[in-house]
GROMACS .gro file of C-alpha atoms in nm:
model
  299
    1UNK     CA    1   7.947  -2.964  -4.705
    2UNK     CA    2   7.984  -2.917  -5.081
    3UNK     CA    3   7.627  -2.787  -5.100
    4UNK     CA    4   7.712  -2.532  -4.830
    5UNK     CA    5   8.027  -2.422  -5.014
    6UNK     CA    6   7.836  -2.385  -5.339
    7UNK     CA    7   7.560  -2.188  -5.166
    8UNK     CA    8   7.787  -1.955  -4.969
    9UNK     CA    9   8.066  -1.881  -5.217
   10UNK     CA   10   7.997  -1.700  -5.542
   11UNK     CA   11   8.207  -1.729  -5.857
   12UNK     CA   12   8.291  -1.361  -5.811
   13UNK     CA   13   8.467  -1.447  -5.485
   14UNK     CA   14   8.615  -1.775  -5.611
   15UNK     CA   15   8.602  -1.819  -5.991
   16UNK     CA   16   8.758  -2.163  -5.953
   17UNK     CA   17   8.457  -2.291  -5.758
   18UNK     CA   18   8.268  -2.461  -6.045
   19UNK     CA   19   8.580  -2.653  -6.142
   20UNK     CA   20   8.658  -2.751  -5.784
   21UNK     CA   21   8.311  -2.901  -5.755
   22UNK     CA   22   8.324  -3.065  -6.098
   23UNK     CA   23   8.680  -3.182  -6.148
   24UNK     CA   24   8.634  -3.319  -6.501
   25UNK     CA   25   8.483  -2.999  -6.639
   26UNK     CA   26   8.636  -2.885  -6.965
   27UNK     CA   27   8.756  -2.527  -7.002
   28UNK     CA   28   8.556  -2.319  -7.248
   29UNK     CA   29   8.770  -2.202  -7.544
   30UNK     CA   30   8.867  -1.835  -7.514
   31UNK     CA   31   8.802  -1.594  -7.803
   32UNK     CA   32   9.093  -1.557  -8.043
   33UNK     CA   33   9.194  -1.192  -8.076
   34UNK     CA   34   9.358  -1.027  -8.374
   35UNK     CA   35   9.537  -1.206  -8.657
   36UNK     CA   36   9.650  -1.496  -8.445
   37UNK     CA   37   9.711  -1.845  -8.581
   38UNK     CA   38   9.648  -2.071  -8.277
   39UNK     CA   39   9.765  -2.386  -8.456
   40UNK     CA   40  10.105  -2.233  -8.540
   41UNK     CA   41  10.149  -2.097  -8.188
   42UNK     CA   42  10.052  -2.430  -8.028
   43UNK     CA   43  10.300  -2.606  -8.258
   44UNK     CA   44  10.576  -2.369  -8.143
   45UNK     CA   45  10.475  -2.421  -7.779
   46UNK     CA   46  10.509  -2.796  -7.831
   47UNK     CA   47  10.859  -2.737  -7.968
   48UNK     CA   48  10.948  -2.525  -7.665
   49UNK     CA   49  10.827  -2.796  -7.427
   50UNK     CA   50  11.038  -3.060  -7.602
   51UNK     CA   51  11.342  -2.830  -7.596
   52UNK     CA   52  11.301  -2.770  -7.221
   53UNK     CA   53  11.238  -3.140  -7.166
   54UNK     CA   54  11.585  -3.218  -7.298
   55UNK     CA   55  11.753  -2.925  -7.121
   56UNK     CA   56  11.598  -3.004  -6.782
   57UNK     CA   57  11.610  -3.383  -6.804
   58UNK     CA   58  11.236  -3.438  -6.763
   59UNK     CA   59  11.143  -3.808  -6.781
   60UNK     CA   60  10.852  -3.951  -6.981
   61UNK     CA   61  10.597  -3.960  -6.699
   62UNK     CA   62  10.690  -3.612  -6.579
   63UNK     CA   63  10.663  -3.483  -6.934
   64UNK     CA   64  10.306  -3.609  -6.970
   65UNK     CA   65  10.210  -3.415  -6.657
   66UNK     CA   66  10.406  -3.110  -6.766
   67UNK     CA   67  10.230  -3.108  -7.104
   68UNK     CA   68   9.886  -3.137  -6.948
   69UNK     CA   69   9.948  -2.864  -6.691
   70UNK     CA   70  10.109  -2.623  -6.936
   71UNK     CA   71   9.843  -2.676  -7.203
   72UNK     CA   72   9.571  -2.625  -6.944
   73UNK     CA   73   9.731  -2.291  -6.858
   74UNK     CA   74   9.776  -2.206  -7.226
   75UNK     CA   75   9.405  -2.277  -7.282
   76UNK     CA   76   9.335  -1.962  -7.080
   77UNK     CA   77   9.450  -1.769  -7.385
   78UNK     CA   78   9.421  -2.003  -7.685
   79UNK     CA   79   9.176  -2.279  -7.784
   80UNK     CA   80   9.322  -2.613  -7.672
   81UNK     CA   81   9.130  -2.935  -7.737
   82UNK     CA   82   9.053  -3.139  -7.426
   83UNK     CA   83   9.191  -2.892  -7.171
   84UNK     CA   84   9.043  -2.977  -6.831
   85UNK     CA   85   9.003  -2.750  -6.533
   86UNK     CA   86   9.148  -2.998  -6.285
   87UNK     CA   87   9.436  -3.244  -6.316
   88UNK     CA   88   9.525  -3.478  -6.029
   89UNK     CA   89   9.866  -3.644  -6.018
   90UNK     CA   90   9.966  -3.907  -5.764
   91UNK     CA   91  10.331  -3.955  -5.673
   92UNK     CA   92  10.513  -4.081  -5.361
   93UNK     CA   93  10.823  -3.923  -5.210
   94UNK     CA   94  11.123  -3.910  -5.438
   95UNK     CA   95  10.935  -3.904  -5.768
   96UNK     CA   96  11.047  -3.551  -5.848
   97UNK     CA   97  10.741  -3.338  -5.771
   98UNK     CA   98  10.942  -3.032  -5.664
   99UNK     CA   99  11.155  -3.067  -5.975
  100UNK     CA  100  10.837  -3.095  -6.182
  101UNK     CA  101  10.710  -2.768  -6.031
  102UNK     CA  102  11.031  -2.596  -6.139
  103UNK     CA  103  11.000  -2.742  -6.490
  104UNK     CA  104  10.639  -2.621  -6.519
  105UNK     CA  105  10.735  -2.270  -6.409
  106UNK     CA  106  11.033  -2.251  -6.645
  107UNK     CA  107  10.823  -2.370  -6.938
  108UNK     CA  108  10.541  -2.124  -6.866
  109UNK     CA  109  10.789  -1.838  -6.837
  110UNK     CA  110  10.955  -1.937  -7.166
  111UNK     CA  111  10.617  -1.946  -7.342
  112UNK     CA  112  10.514  -1.609  -7.197
  113UNK     CA  113  10.848  -1.458  -7.305
  114UNK     CA  114  10.808  -1.583  -7.661
  115UNK     CA  115  10.446  -1.474  -7.699
  116UNK     CA  116  10.390  -1.167  -7.479
  117UNK     CA  117  10.120  -1.037  -7.713
  118UNK     CA  118   9.917  -1.355  -7.656
  119UNK     CA  119   9.958  -1.400  -7.283
  120UNK     CA  120   9.886  -1.037  -7.214
  121UNK     CA  121   9.525  -1.076  -7.335
  122UNK     CA  122   9.250  -1.091  -7.068
  123UNK     CA  123   9.071  -1.423  -7.077
  124UNK     CA  124   9.002  -1.712  -6.843
  125UNK     CA  125   9.269  -1.781  -6.582
  126UNK     CA  126   9.427  -2.087  -6.431
  127UNK     CA  127   9.580  -2.238  -6.125
  128UNK     CA  128   9.771  -2.546  -6.025
  129UNK     CA  129   9.780  -2.736  -5.702
  130UNK     CA  130  10.026  -3.005  -5.608
  131UNK     CA  131  10.054  -3.238  -5.312
  132UNK     CA  132  10.311  -3.464  -5.155
  133UNK     CA  133  10.175  -3.671  -4.865
  134UNK     CA  134   9.945  -3.935  -5.013
  135UNK     CA  135  10.050  -3.708  -5.293
  136UNK     CA  136   9.778  -3.575  -5.509
  137UNK     CA  137   9.871  -3.290  -5.736
  138UNK     CA  138   9.591  -3.097  -5.898
  139UNK     CA  139   9.586  -2.839  -6.172
  140UNK     CA  140   9.288  -2.608  -6.147
  141UNK     CA  141   9.199  -2.349  -6.405
  142UNK     CA  142   8.929  -2.089  -6.439
  143UNK     CA  143   8.847  -1.726  -6.513
  144UNK     CA  144   9.121  -1.498  -6.389
  145UNK     CA  145   9.109  -1.172  -6.578
  146UNK     CA  146   8.773  -1.019  -6.498
  147UNK     CA  147   8.828  -0.706  -6.704
  148UNK     CA  148   8.651  -0.830  -7.016
  149UNK     CA  149   8.756  -0.835  -7.379
  150UNK     CA  150   8.769  -0.457  -7.407
  151UNK     CA  151   9.012  -0.414  -7.117
  152UNK     CA  152   9.370  -0.474  -7.229
  153UNK     CA  153   9.627  -0.511  -6.950
  154UNK     CA  154   9.970  -0.351  -6.991
  155UNK     CA  155  10.244  -0.534  -7.182
  156UNK     CA  156  10.434  -0.819  -7.021
  157UNK     CA  157  10.728  -0.593  -6.953
  158UNK     CA  158  10.688  -0.482  -6.592
  159UNK     CA  159  10.371  -0.681  -6.521
  160UNK     CA  160  10.356  -1.040  -6.645
  161UNK     CA  161  10.016  -1.177  -6.742
  162UNK     CA  162  10.097  -1.544  -6.717
  163UNK     CA  163  10.244  -1.578  -6.372
  164UNK     CA  164  10.244  -1.829  -6.091
  165UNK     CA  165  10.160  -1.839  -5.721
  166UNK     CA  166  10.323  -2.130  -5.538
  167UNK     CA  167  10.173  -2.207  -5.200
  168UNK     CA  168  10.135  -2.477  -4.935
  169UNK     CA  169  10.041  -2.527  -4.572
  170UNK     CA  170  10.400  -2.497  -4.450
  171UNK     CA  171  10.685  -2.253  -4.509
  172UNK     CA  172  10.918  -2.549  -4.563
  173UNK     CA  173  10.713  -2.676  -4.858
  174UNK     CA  174  10.694  -2.330  -5.017
  175UNK     CA  175  11.069  -2.275  -4.979
  176UNK     CA  176  11.137  -2.623  -5.113
  177UNK     CA  177  10.963  -2.534  -5.440
  178UNK     CA  178  11.154  -2.207  -5.466
  179UNK     CA  179  11.484  -2.380  -5.388
  180UNK     CA  180  11.408  -2.625  -5.671
  181UNK     CA  181  11.383  -2.324  -5.902
  182UNK     CA  182  11.717  -2.190  -5.776
  183UNK     CA  183  11.876  -2.526  -5.855
  184UNK     CA  184  11.769  -2.473  -6.216
  185UNK     CA  185  11.924  -2.125  -6.218
  186UNK     CA  186  11.583  -1.954  -6.206
  187UNK     CA  187  11.528  -1.667  -5.963
  188UNK     CA  188  11.243  -1.461  -6.105
  189UNK     CA  189  11.038  -1.505  -5.789
  190UNK     CA  190  10.934  -1.320  -5.476
  191UNK     CA  191  10.873  -1.468  -5.131
  192UNK     CA  192  10.597  -1.332  -4.908
  193UNK     CA  193  10.570  -1.431  -4.542
  194UNK     CA  194  10.714  -1.429  -4.190
  195UNK     CA  195  11.089  -1.361  -4.220
  196UNK     CA  196  11.180  -1.585  -3.924
  197UNK     CA  197  11.013  -1.883  -4.088
  198UNK     CA  198  11.161  -1.843  -4.434
  199UNK     CA  199  11.467  -2.043  -4.537
  200UNK     CA  200  11.785  -1.834  -4.521
  201UNK     CA  201  11.858  -1.932  -4.881
  202UNK     CA  202  11.531  -1.767  -4.989
  203UNK     CA  203  11.564  -1.449  -4.777
  204UNK     CA  204  11.727  -1.246  -5.061
  205UNK     CA  205  11.398  -1.282  -5.249
  206UNK     CA  206  11.159  -1.166  -4.975
  207UNK     CA  207  10.895  -0.903  -5.031
  208UNK     CA  208  10.865  -0.618  -4.783
  209UNK     CA  209  10.583  -0.676  -4.533
  210UNK     CA  210  10.288  -0.443  -4.479
  211UNK     CA  211  10.453  -0.310  -4.161
  212UNK     CA  212  10.730  -0.153  -4.371
  213UNK     CA  213  11.096  -0.202  -4.460
  214UNK     CA  214  11.228  -0.057  -4.133
  215UNK     CA  215  11.070  -0.330  -3.920
  216UNK     CA  216  11.178  -0.599  -4.164
  217UNK     CA  217  11.538  -0.475  -4.167
  218UNK     CA  218  11.548  -0.469  -3.787
  219UNK     CA  219  11.427  -0.826  -3.781
  220UNK     CA  220  11.690  -0.930  -4.034
  221UNK     CA  221  11.965  -0.752  -3.841
  222UNK     CA  222  11.863  -0.943  -3.529
  223UNK     CA  223  11.882  -1.266  -3.727
  224UNK     CA  224  12.228  -1.162  -3.849
  225UNK     CA  225  12.357  -1.147  -3.491
  226UNK     CA  226  12.221  -1.492  -3.413
  227UNK     CA  227  12.372  -1.687  -3.704
  228UNK     CA  228  12.733  -1.805  -3.729
  229UNK     CA  229  12.711  -1.937  -4.085
  230UNK     CA  230  12.885  -1.720  -4.344
  231UNK     CA  231  12.647  -1.842  -4.615
  232UNK     CA  232  12.345  -1.743  -4.406
  233UNK     CA  233  12.505  -1.410  -4.317
  234UNK     CA  234  12.560  -1.334  -4.686
  235UNK     CA  235  12.196  -1.420  -4.762
  236UNK     CA  236  12.071  -1.192  -4.484
  237UNK     CA  237  12.300  -0.907  -4.595
  238UNK     CA  238  12.163  -0.941  -4.949
  239UNK     CA  239  11.805  -0.939  -4.818
  240UNK     CA  240  11.871  -0.621  -4.616
  241UNK     CA  241  12.023  -0.440  -4.913
  242UNK     CA  242  11.738  -0.536  -5.142
  243UNK     CA  243  11.469  -0.438  -4.893
  244UNK     CA  244  11.624  -0.094  -4.850
  245UNK     CA  245  11.566  -0.020  -5.218
  246UNK     CA  246  11.257  -0.229  -5.281
  247UNK     CA  247  10.928  -0.085  -5.405
  248UNK     CA  248  10.666  -0.348  -5.322
  249UNK     CA  249  10.443  -0.290  -5.623
  250UNK     CA  250  10.736  -0.291  -5.865
  251UNK     CA  251  10.868  -0.611  -5.707
  252UNK     CA  252  10.529  -0.782  -5.735
  253UNK     CA  253  10.476  -0.671  -6.092
  254UNK     CA  254  10.815  -0.791  -6.212
  255UNK     CA  255  10.809  -1.130  -6.037
  256UNK     CA  256  10.687  -1.416  -6.254
  257UNK     CA  257  10.648  -1.635  -5.944
  258UNK     CA  258  10.532  -1.545  -5.593
  259UNK     CA  259  10.571  -1.792  -5.307
  260UNK     CA  260  10.368  -1.785  -4.985
  261UNK     CA  261  10.186  -2.013  -4.742
  262UNK     CA  262   9.810  -2.051  -4.774
  263UNK     CA  263   9.760  -1.838  -4.464
  264UNK     CA  264   9.992  -1.561  -4.583
  265UNK     CA  265   9.817  -1.558  -4.920
  266UNK     CA  266   9.556  -1.339  -4.750
  267UNK     CA  267   9.809  -1.071  -4.656
  268UNK     CA  268   9.740  -0.715  -4.765
  269UNK     CA  269  10.049  -0.721  -4.989
  270UNK     CA  270   9.874  -0.973  -5.217
  271UNK     CA  271   9.520  -0.844  -5.176
  272UNK     CA  272   9.503  -0.688  -5.523
  273UNK     CA  273   9.709  -0.954  -5.697
  274UNK     CA  274   9.571  -1.238  -5.907
  275UNK     CA  275   9.756  -1.528  -6.068
  276UNK     CA  276   9.671  -1.731  -6.378
  277UNK     CA  277   9.844  -2.032  -6.222
  278UNK     CA  278   9.837  -2.139  -5.857
  279UNK     CA  279  10.042  -2.435  -5.736
  280UNK     CA  280   9.948  -2.596  -5.403
  281UNK     CA  281  10.214  -2.835  -5.279
  282UNK     CA  282  10.132  -3.108  -5.024
  283UNK     CA  283   9.765  -3.051  -5.104
  284UNK     CA  284   9.647  -3.356  -4.909
  285UNK     CA  285   9.781  -3.197  -4.590
  286UNK     CA  286   9.584  -2.874  -4.640
  287UNK     CA  287   9.232  -2.847  -4.499
  288UNK     CA  288   8.987  -2.722  -4.759
  289UNK     CA  289   8.917  -2.376  -4.608
  290UNK     CA  290   9.290  -2.306  -4.586
  291UNK     CA  291   9.342  -2.414  -4.948
  292UNK     CA  292   9.064  -2.179  -5.058
  293UNK     CA  293   9.260  -1.881  -4.921
  294UNK     CA  294   9.537  -1.945  -5.173
  295UNK     CA  295   9.299  -2.046  -5.451
  296UNK     CA  296   9.109  -1.719  -5.411
  297UNK     CA  297   9.421  -1.547  -5.553
  298UNK     CA  298   9.347  -1.725  -5.882
  299UNK     CA  299   9.059  -1.500  -5.950
   0.00000   0.00000   0.00000
């Protein structure tokens, strides 16, 4: 099967492929651009991680994973010794995997905010995948920006370079990761998918579907008539108001995190989007072809 995958899929279609087939492959160091001092920046990143560790209450084992994942993502832009393309983490229920996802996202966003001139440079690319059944979590990284060294993307304002796609087989798992972010007071995300299958708590953050805002609003208004919960009604009202004024491209460009199922990752809304980091939750429950749909967004 692996021979068939390698023969049929090119790195142009799936840049992550070599690292998926060789999990212990090291990431090649990216070129350092301009008058950048990688050692000083990496030292500051380490400080940021320790600051967030205290603020978020990350335990020792979680912090080791967080460091490895974040530094693997950072190695897209700066030389990092020993950065691997794939990291697998095992953890049973209740060990804080959803919380760890939120901590990873918050740390990456903080790093990107502090060094927009670094994480706006085209380079390699990275993705994460996490699981929760037998519970294998994997970080996968590879070439993301295909523009080349001469093509500079716009500044982080408006269109973040370092950003994250969170995905899984089920809507419940995707929403669970986004709800974990909300618990930390973080809402810089966008949800893509079937409105009826998205948690009411996440509806205010939905992205307009390819069919248009009118159809989405009608669907939300129908949902409004069916629910008796005031909290759910408020969430639906907020979603309707936001969709009425939403410009899809602006919403996608300003969101640091996008959440969708593996199947919905192929939607036309995301067709031209790519993400340096992809997180797959409950990875052991996802069949390989379905996982590749989401991973294809990493490059």
